[in-house]
CSV table of C-alpha atoms and ligand atoms in Angstrom, one decimal:
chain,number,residue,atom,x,y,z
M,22,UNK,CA,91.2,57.3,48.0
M,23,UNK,CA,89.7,57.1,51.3
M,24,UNK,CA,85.9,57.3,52.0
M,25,UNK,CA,83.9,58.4,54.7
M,26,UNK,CA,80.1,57.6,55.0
M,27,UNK,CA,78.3,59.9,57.4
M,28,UNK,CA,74.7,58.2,58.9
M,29,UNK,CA,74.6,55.0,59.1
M,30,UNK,CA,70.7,54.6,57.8
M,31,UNK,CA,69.5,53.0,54.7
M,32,UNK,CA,71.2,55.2,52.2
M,33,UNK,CA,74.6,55.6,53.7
M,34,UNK,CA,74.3,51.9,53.9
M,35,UNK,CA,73.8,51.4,50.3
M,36,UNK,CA,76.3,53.6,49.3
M,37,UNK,CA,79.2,52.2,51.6
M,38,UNK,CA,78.3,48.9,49.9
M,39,UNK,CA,78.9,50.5,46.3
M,40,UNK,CA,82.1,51.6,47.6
M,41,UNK,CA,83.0,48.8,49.3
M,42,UNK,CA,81.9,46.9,46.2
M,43,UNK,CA,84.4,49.1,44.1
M,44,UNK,CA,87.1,48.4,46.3
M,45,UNK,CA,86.9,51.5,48.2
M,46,UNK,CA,88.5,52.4,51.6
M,47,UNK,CA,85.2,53.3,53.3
M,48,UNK,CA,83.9,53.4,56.6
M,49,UNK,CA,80.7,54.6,57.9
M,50,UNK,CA,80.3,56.8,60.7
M,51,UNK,CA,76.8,56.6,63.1
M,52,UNK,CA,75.9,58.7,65.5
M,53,UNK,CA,73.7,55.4,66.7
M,54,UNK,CA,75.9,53.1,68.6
M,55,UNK,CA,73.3,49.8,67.7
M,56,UNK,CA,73.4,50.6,64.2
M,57,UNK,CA,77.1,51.2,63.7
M,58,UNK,CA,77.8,48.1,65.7
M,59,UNK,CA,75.5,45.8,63.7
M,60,UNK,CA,77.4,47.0,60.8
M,61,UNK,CA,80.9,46.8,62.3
M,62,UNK,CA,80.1,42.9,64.1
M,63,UNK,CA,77.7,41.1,62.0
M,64,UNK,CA,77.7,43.2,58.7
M,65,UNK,CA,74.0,43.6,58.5
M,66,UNK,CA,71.9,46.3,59.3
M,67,UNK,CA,69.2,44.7,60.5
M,68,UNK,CA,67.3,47.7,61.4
M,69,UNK,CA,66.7,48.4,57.6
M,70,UNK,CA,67.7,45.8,55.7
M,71,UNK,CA,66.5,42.5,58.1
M,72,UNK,CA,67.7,39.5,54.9
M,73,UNK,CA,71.1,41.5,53.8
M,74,UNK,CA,74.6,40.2,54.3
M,75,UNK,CA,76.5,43.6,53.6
M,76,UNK,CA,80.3,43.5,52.0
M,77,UNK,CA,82.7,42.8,55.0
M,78,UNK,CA,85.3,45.4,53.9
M,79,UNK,CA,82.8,48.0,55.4
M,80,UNK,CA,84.0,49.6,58.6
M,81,UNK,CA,81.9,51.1,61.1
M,82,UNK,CA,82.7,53.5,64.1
M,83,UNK,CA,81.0,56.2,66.3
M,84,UNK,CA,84.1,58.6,66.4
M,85,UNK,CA,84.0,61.4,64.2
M,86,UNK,CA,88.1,61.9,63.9
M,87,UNK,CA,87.4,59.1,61.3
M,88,UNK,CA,87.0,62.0,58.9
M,89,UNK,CA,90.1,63.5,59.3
M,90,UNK,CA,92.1,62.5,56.3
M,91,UNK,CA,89.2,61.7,54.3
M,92,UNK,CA,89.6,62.6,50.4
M,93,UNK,CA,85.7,62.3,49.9
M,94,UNK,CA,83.0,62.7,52.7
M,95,UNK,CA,79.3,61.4,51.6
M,96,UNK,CA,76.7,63.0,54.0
M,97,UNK,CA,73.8,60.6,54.2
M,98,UNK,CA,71.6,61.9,57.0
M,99,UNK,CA,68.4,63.2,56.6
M,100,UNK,CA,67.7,67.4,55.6
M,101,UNK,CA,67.2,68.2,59.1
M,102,UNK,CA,70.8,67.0,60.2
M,103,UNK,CA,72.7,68.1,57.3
M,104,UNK,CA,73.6,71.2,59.4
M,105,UNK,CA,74.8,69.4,62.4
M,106,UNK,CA,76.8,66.8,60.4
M,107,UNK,CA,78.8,69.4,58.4
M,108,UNK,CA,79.5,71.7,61.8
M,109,UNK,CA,80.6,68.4,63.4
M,110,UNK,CA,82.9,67.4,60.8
M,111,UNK,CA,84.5,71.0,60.2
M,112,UNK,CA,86.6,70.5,63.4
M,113,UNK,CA,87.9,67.4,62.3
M,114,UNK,CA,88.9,68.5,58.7
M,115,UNK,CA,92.7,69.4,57.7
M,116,UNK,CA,92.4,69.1,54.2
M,117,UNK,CA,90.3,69.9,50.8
M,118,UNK,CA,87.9,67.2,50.3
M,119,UNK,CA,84.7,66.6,48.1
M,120,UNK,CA,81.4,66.9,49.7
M,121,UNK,CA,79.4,64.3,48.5
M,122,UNK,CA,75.2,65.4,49.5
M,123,UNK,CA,72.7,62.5,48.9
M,124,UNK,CA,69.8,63.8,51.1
M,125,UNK,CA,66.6,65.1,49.2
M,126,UNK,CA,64.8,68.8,50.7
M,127,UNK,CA,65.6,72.2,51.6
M,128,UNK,CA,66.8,73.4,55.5
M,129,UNK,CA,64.2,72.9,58.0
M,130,UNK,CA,64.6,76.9,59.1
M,131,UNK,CA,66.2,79.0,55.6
M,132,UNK,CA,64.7,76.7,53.1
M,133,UNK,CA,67.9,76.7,51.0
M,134,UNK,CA,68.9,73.6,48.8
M,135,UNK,CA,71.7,71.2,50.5
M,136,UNK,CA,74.4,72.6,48.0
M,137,UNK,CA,74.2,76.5,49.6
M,138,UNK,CA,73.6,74.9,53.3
M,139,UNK,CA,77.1,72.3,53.2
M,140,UNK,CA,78.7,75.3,51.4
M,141,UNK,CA,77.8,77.7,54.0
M,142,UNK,CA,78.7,75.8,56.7
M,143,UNK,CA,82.3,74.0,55.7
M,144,UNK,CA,84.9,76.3,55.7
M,145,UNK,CA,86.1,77.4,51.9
M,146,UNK,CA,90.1,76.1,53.0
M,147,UNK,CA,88.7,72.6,53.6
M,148,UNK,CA,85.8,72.2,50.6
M,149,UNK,CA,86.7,71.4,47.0
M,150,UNK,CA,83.0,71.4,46.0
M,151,UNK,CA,79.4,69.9,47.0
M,152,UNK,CA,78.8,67.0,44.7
M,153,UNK,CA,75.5,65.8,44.4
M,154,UNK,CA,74.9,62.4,44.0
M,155,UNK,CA,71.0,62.0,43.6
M,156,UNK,CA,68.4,60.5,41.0
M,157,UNK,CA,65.7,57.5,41.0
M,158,UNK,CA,67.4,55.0,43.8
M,159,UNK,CA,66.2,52.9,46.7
M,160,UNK,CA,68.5,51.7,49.0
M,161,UNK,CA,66.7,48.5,49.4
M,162,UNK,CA,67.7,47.7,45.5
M,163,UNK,CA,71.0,49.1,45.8
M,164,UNK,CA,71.9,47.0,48.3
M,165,UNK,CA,70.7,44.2,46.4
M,166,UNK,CA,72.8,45.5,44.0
M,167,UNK,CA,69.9,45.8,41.4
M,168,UNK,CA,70.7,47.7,37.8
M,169,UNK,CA,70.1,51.4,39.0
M,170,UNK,CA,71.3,55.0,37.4
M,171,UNK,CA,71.9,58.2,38.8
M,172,UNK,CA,73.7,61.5,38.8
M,173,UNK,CA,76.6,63.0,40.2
M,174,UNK,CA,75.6,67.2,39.9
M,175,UNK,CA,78.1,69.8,40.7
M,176,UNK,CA,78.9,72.9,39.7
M,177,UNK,CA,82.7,71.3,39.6
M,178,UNK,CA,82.9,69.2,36.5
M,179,UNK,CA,86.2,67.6,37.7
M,180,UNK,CA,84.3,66.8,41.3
M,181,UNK,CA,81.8,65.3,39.5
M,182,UNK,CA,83.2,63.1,37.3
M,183,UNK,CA,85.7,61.9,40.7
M,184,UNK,CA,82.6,61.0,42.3
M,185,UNK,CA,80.9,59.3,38.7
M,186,UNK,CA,84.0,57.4,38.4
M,187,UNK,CA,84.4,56.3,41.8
M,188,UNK,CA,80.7,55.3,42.7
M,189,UNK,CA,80.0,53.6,38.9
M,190,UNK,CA,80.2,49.4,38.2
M,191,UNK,CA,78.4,46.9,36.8
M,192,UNK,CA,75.0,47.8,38.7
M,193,UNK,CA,75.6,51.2,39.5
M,194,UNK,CA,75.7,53.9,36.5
M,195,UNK,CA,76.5,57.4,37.5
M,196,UNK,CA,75.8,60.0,35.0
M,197,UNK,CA,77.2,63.6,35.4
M,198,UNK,CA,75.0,67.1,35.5
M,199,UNK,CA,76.3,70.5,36.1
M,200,UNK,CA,72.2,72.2,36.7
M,201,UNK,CA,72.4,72.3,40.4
M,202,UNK,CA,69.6,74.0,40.9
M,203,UNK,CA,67.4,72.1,38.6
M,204,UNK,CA,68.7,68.7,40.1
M,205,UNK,CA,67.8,69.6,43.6
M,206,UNK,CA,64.7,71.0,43.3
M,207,UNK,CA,63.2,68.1,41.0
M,208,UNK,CA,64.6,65.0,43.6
M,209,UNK,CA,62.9,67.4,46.6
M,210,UNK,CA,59.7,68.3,45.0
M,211,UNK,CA,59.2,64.9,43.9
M,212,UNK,CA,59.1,63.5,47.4
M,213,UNK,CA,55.3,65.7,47.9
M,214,UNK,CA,54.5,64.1,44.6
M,215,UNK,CA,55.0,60.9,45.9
M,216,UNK,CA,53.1,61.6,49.3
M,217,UNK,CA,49.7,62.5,47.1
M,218,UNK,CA,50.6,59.3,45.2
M,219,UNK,CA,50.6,57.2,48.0
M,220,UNK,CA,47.2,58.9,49.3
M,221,UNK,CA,45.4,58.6,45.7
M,222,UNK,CA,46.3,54.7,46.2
M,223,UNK,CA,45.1,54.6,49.9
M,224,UNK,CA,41.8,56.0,48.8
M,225,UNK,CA,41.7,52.9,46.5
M,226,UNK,CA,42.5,55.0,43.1
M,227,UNK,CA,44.2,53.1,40.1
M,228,UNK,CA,46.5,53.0,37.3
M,229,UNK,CA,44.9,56.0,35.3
M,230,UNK,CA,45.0,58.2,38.6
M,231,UNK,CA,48.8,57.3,39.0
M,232,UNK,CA,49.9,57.9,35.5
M,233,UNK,CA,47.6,61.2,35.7
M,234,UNK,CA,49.7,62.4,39.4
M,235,UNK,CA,53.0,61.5,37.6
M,236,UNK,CA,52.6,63.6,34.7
M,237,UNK,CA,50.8,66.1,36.5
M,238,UNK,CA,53.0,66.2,39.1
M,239,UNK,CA,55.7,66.7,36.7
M,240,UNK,CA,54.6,69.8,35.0
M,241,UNK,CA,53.8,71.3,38.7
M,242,UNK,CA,58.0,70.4,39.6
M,243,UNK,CA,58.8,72.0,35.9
M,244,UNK,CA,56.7,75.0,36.4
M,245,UNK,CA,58.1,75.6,40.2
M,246,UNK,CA,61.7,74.5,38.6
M,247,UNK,CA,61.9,76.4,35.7
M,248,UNK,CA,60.6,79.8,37.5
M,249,UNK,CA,63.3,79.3,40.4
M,250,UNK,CA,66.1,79.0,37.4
M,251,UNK,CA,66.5,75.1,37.4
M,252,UNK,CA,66.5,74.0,33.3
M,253,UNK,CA,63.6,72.3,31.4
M,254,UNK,CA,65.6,69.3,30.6
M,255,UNK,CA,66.7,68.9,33.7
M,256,UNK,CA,63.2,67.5,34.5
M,257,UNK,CA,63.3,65.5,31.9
M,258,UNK,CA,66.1,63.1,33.3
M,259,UNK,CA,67.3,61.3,36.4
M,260,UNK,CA,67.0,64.1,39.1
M,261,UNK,CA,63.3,64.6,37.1
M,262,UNK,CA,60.9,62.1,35.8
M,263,UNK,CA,63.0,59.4,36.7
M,264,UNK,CA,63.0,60.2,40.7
M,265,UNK,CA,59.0,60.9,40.4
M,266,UNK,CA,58.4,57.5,38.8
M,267,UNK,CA,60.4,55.4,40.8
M,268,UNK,CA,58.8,57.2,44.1
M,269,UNK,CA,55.3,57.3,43.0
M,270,UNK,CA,55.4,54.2,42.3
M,271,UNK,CA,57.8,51.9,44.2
M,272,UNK,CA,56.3,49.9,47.8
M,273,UNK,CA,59.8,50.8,49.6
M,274,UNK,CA,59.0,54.5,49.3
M,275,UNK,CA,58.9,55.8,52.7
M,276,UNK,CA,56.7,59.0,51.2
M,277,UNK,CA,54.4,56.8,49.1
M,278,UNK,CA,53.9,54.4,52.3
M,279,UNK,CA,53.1,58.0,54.6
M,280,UNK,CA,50.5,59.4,52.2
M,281,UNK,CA,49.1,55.2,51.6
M,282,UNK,CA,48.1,55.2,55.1
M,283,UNK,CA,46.6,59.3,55.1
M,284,UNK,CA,44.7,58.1,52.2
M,285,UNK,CA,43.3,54.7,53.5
M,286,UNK,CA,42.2,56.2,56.9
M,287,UNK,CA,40.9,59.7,54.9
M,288,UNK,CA,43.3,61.7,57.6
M,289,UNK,CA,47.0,62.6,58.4
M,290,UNK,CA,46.4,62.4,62.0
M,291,UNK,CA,47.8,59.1,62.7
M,292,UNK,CA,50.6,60.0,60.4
M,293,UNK,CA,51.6,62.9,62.5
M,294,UNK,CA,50.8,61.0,65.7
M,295,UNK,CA,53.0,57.6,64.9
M,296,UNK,CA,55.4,58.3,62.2
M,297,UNK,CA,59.0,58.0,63.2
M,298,UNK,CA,60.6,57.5,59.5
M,299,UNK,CA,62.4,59.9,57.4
M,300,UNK,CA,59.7,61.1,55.0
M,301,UNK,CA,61.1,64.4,53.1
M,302,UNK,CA,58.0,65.1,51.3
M,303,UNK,CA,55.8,66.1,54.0
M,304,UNK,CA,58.3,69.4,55.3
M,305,UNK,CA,59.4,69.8,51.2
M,306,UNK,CA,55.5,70.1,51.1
M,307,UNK,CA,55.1,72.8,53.1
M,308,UNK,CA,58.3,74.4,51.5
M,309,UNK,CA,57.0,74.7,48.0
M,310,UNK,CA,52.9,75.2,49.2
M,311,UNK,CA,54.7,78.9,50.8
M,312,UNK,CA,57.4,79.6,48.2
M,313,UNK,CA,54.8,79.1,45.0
M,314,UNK,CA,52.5,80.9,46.6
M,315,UNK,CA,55.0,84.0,47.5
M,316,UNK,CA,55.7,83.9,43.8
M,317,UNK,CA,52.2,82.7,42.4
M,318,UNK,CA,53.5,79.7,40.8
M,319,UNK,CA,50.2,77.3,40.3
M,320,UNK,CA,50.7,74.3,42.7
M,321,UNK,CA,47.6,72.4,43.3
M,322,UNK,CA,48.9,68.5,43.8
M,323,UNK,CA,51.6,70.5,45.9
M,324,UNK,CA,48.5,72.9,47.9
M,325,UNK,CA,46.8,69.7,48.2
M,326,UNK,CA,49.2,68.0,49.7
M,327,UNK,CA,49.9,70.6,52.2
M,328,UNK,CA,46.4,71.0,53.2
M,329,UNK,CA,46.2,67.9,54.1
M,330,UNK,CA,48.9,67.6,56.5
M,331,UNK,CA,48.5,71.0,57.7
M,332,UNK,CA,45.1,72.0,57.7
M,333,UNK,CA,43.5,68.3,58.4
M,334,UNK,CA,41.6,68.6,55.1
M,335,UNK,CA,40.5,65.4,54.2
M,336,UNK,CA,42.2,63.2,51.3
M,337,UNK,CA,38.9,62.5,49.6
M,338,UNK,CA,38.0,66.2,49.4
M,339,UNK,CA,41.5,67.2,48.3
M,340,UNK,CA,40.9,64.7,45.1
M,341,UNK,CA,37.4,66.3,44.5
M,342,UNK,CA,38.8,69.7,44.6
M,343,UNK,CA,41.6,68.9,41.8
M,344,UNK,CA,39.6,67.0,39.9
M,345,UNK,CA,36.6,70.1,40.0
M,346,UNK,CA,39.1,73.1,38.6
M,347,UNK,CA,38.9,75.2,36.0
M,348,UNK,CA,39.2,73.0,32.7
M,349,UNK,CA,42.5,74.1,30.9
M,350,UNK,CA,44.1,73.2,28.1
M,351,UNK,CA,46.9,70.0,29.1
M,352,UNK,CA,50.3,72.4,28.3
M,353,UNK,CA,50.1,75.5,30.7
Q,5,LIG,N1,66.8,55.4,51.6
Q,5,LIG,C1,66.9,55.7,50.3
Q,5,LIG,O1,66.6,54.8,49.4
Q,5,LIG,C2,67.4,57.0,49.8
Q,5,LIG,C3,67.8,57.1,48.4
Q,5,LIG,C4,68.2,58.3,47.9
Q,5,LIG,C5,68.2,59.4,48.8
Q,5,LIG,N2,67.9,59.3,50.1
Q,5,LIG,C6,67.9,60.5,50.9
Q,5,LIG,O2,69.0,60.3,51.9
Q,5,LIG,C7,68.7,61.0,53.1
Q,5,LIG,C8,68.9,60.1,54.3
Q,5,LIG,O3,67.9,59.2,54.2
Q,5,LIG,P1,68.0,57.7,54.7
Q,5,LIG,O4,67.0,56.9,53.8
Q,5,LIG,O5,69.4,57.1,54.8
Q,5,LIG,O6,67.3,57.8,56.1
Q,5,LIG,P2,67.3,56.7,57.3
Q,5,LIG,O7,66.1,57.1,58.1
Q,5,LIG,O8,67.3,55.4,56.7
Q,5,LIG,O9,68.6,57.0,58.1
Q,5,LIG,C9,69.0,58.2,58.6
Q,5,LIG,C10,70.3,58.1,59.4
Q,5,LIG,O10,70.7,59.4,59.8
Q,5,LIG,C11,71.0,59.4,61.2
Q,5,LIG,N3,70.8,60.7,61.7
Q,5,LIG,C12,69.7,61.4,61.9
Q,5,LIG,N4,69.9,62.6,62.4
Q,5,LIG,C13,71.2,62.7,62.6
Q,5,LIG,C14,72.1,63.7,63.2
Q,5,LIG,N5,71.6,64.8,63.6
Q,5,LIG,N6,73.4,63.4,63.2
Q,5,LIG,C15,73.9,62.3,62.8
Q,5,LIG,N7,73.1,61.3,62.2
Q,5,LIG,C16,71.8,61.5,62.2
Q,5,LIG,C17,70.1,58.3,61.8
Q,5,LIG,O11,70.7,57.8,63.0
Q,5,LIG,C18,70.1,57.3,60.7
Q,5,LIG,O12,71.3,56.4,60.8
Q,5,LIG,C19,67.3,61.6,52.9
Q,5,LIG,O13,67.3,62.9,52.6
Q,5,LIG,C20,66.7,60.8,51.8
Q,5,LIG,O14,65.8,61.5,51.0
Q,5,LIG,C21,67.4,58.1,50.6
Q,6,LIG,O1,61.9,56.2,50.4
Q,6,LIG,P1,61.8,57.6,49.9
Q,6,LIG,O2,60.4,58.0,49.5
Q,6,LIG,O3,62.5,58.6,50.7
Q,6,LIG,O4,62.6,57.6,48.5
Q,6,LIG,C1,63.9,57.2,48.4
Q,6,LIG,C2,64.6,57.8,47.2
Q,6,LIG,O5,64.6,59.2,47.2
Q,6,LIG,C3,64.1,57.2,45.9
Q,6,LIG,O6,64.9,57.8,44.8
């Protein structure tokens, strides 16, 4: 079986280390010649991971005809790329191979989950199905090769359990889901959670205001879930709760980190000014603030959210607001 990583970031990282881990042939391919050459050279990639000694069996490289006999191609770039990566590959392809997505969001123009965009954009002749491998995981742990679970989720069950077998071991455990829809809207909508998180702590809010945003939070991603034909228990598992917690509440959460620093300076000015990190939550934001209200689904951590990035309303007012609703009874 032979692996191919594309993006070599924090998550394709982590994942090429799995693999490696498990004896894999895998090699990463970078479209950024320092990253892919700190990873090739010194095994490190010091960008992300400044103390981490990576498994040497990784290979690195900046030329895409690495993909060419590839039986399983994991796309670990950010939403915004996923289109670019899969019409660069395409080309390259002469065989079926598994699509493996791991990124988290919608398409910065259609909206569409990453299942529909890969699948509209590799050519039937050289897809056996989109797997998605997603669920409550920082890369930062992974690579330190910390107990973590997630799900491989594809409509293929025989996909799915290829990719559950091949990414499981002793501190990896894959489970296997077959509610695509579900599964990708939960690990999207729970990056916005995780943004007002971030800015409920930066205001200086506590444990009672996180546990309140979590489960809140969660019956706003069940409600939007449910009504765009995702399942209820889906959002009670990995792609679900267990994403929300471990962003909500984990410091390496790129998301929680953007809406920390809106919430300590009351503003997302500096936010949109400086940040240069991938934080899906802020675009997935604006996503489900525009869909919900299209289809009048009640969003207000989501519409809260999005006013604040978009309409520079500030933090402390957004708080107020939910906090001053209508009083309703807690299962609606
Ligand atoms: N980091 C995590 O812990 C983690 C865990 C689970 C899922 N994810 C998801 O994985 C996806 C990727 O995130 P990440 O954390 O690896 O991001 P990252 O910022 O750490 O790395 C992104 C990588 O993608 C590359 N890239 C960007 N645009 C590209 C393009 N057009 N073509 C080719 N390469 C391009 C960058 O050079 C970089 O190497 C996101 O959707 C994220 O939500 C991340
Ligand atoms: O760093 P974040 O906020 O993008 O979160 C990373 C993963 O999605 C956590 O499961």
């Amino acid at each position: 079986m032979k692996a191919v990583v594309i993006g070599s970031g924090s998550w394709g990282s982590g994942l090429a280390q799995v693999l490696a881990d498990n004896h894999v042939d895998v090699t990463i391919w970078g479209k950024d010649e320092h990253e892919i050459a700190d990873i090739r050279d010194h095994h490190r990639n010091e960008k992300y991971f400044p103390e981490v000694e990576l498994n040497h069996d990784i290979k690195a490289t900046n030329d895409i005809a690495v993909v060419k006999d590839a039986d399983i191609i994991i796309l670990s770039v950010p939403t915004i790329a996923i289109e670019d990566v899969c019409r660069l590959i395409t080309p390259q392809l002469t065989k079926k191979t598994i699509i493996v997505n791991t990124s988290k969001g919608f398409h910065p123009e259609t909206n569409e989950r990453m299942s529909c965009v890969i699948r509209e954009n590799i050519p039937a002749q050289y897809l056996s199905s989109v797997v998605s491998l997603i669920g409550p995981s920082h890369a930062e742990e992974v690579v330190l090769r910390m107990l973590t679970t997630i799900c491989a989720v594809s409509l293929n069950e025989a996909d799915a359990k290829t990719v559950q077998h091949l990414f499981s071991n002793q501190y990896l455990r894959v489970y296997r889901g077959n509610d695509e829809v579900g599964s990708e809207i939960g690990v999207a909508i729970k990056n916005a959670i995780a943004v007002a998180s971030g800015i409920l702590s930066g205001i200086g809010y506590g444990d009672n205001t996180k546990a309140a945003l979590i489960t809140r939070g969660l019956a706003e991603m069940i409600r939007y879930g449910t009504a765009m034909g995702g399942r209820l228990e889906t959002f009670m598992g990995l792609t679900g709760m267990g994403d929300l917690i471990v962003t909500c509440t984990s410091v390496h959460s790129r998301n929680f980190q953007a809406g920390y620093q809106i919430g300590k300076e009351n503003s997302a000015k500096d936010f949109w000014e400086h940040n240069t990190k991938t934080v899906e939550g802020v675009r997935t934001a604006k996503v489900i603030h525009d869909i919900a209200k299209e289809k009048q689904i009640d969003m207000p951590i989501v519409d809260e959210v999005y006013k604040v990035l978009y309409e520079n309303k500030e933090p402390l007012e957004s708080a107020r607001d939910l906090m001053s609703r209508e009083l309703k009874p807690e299962i609606n």
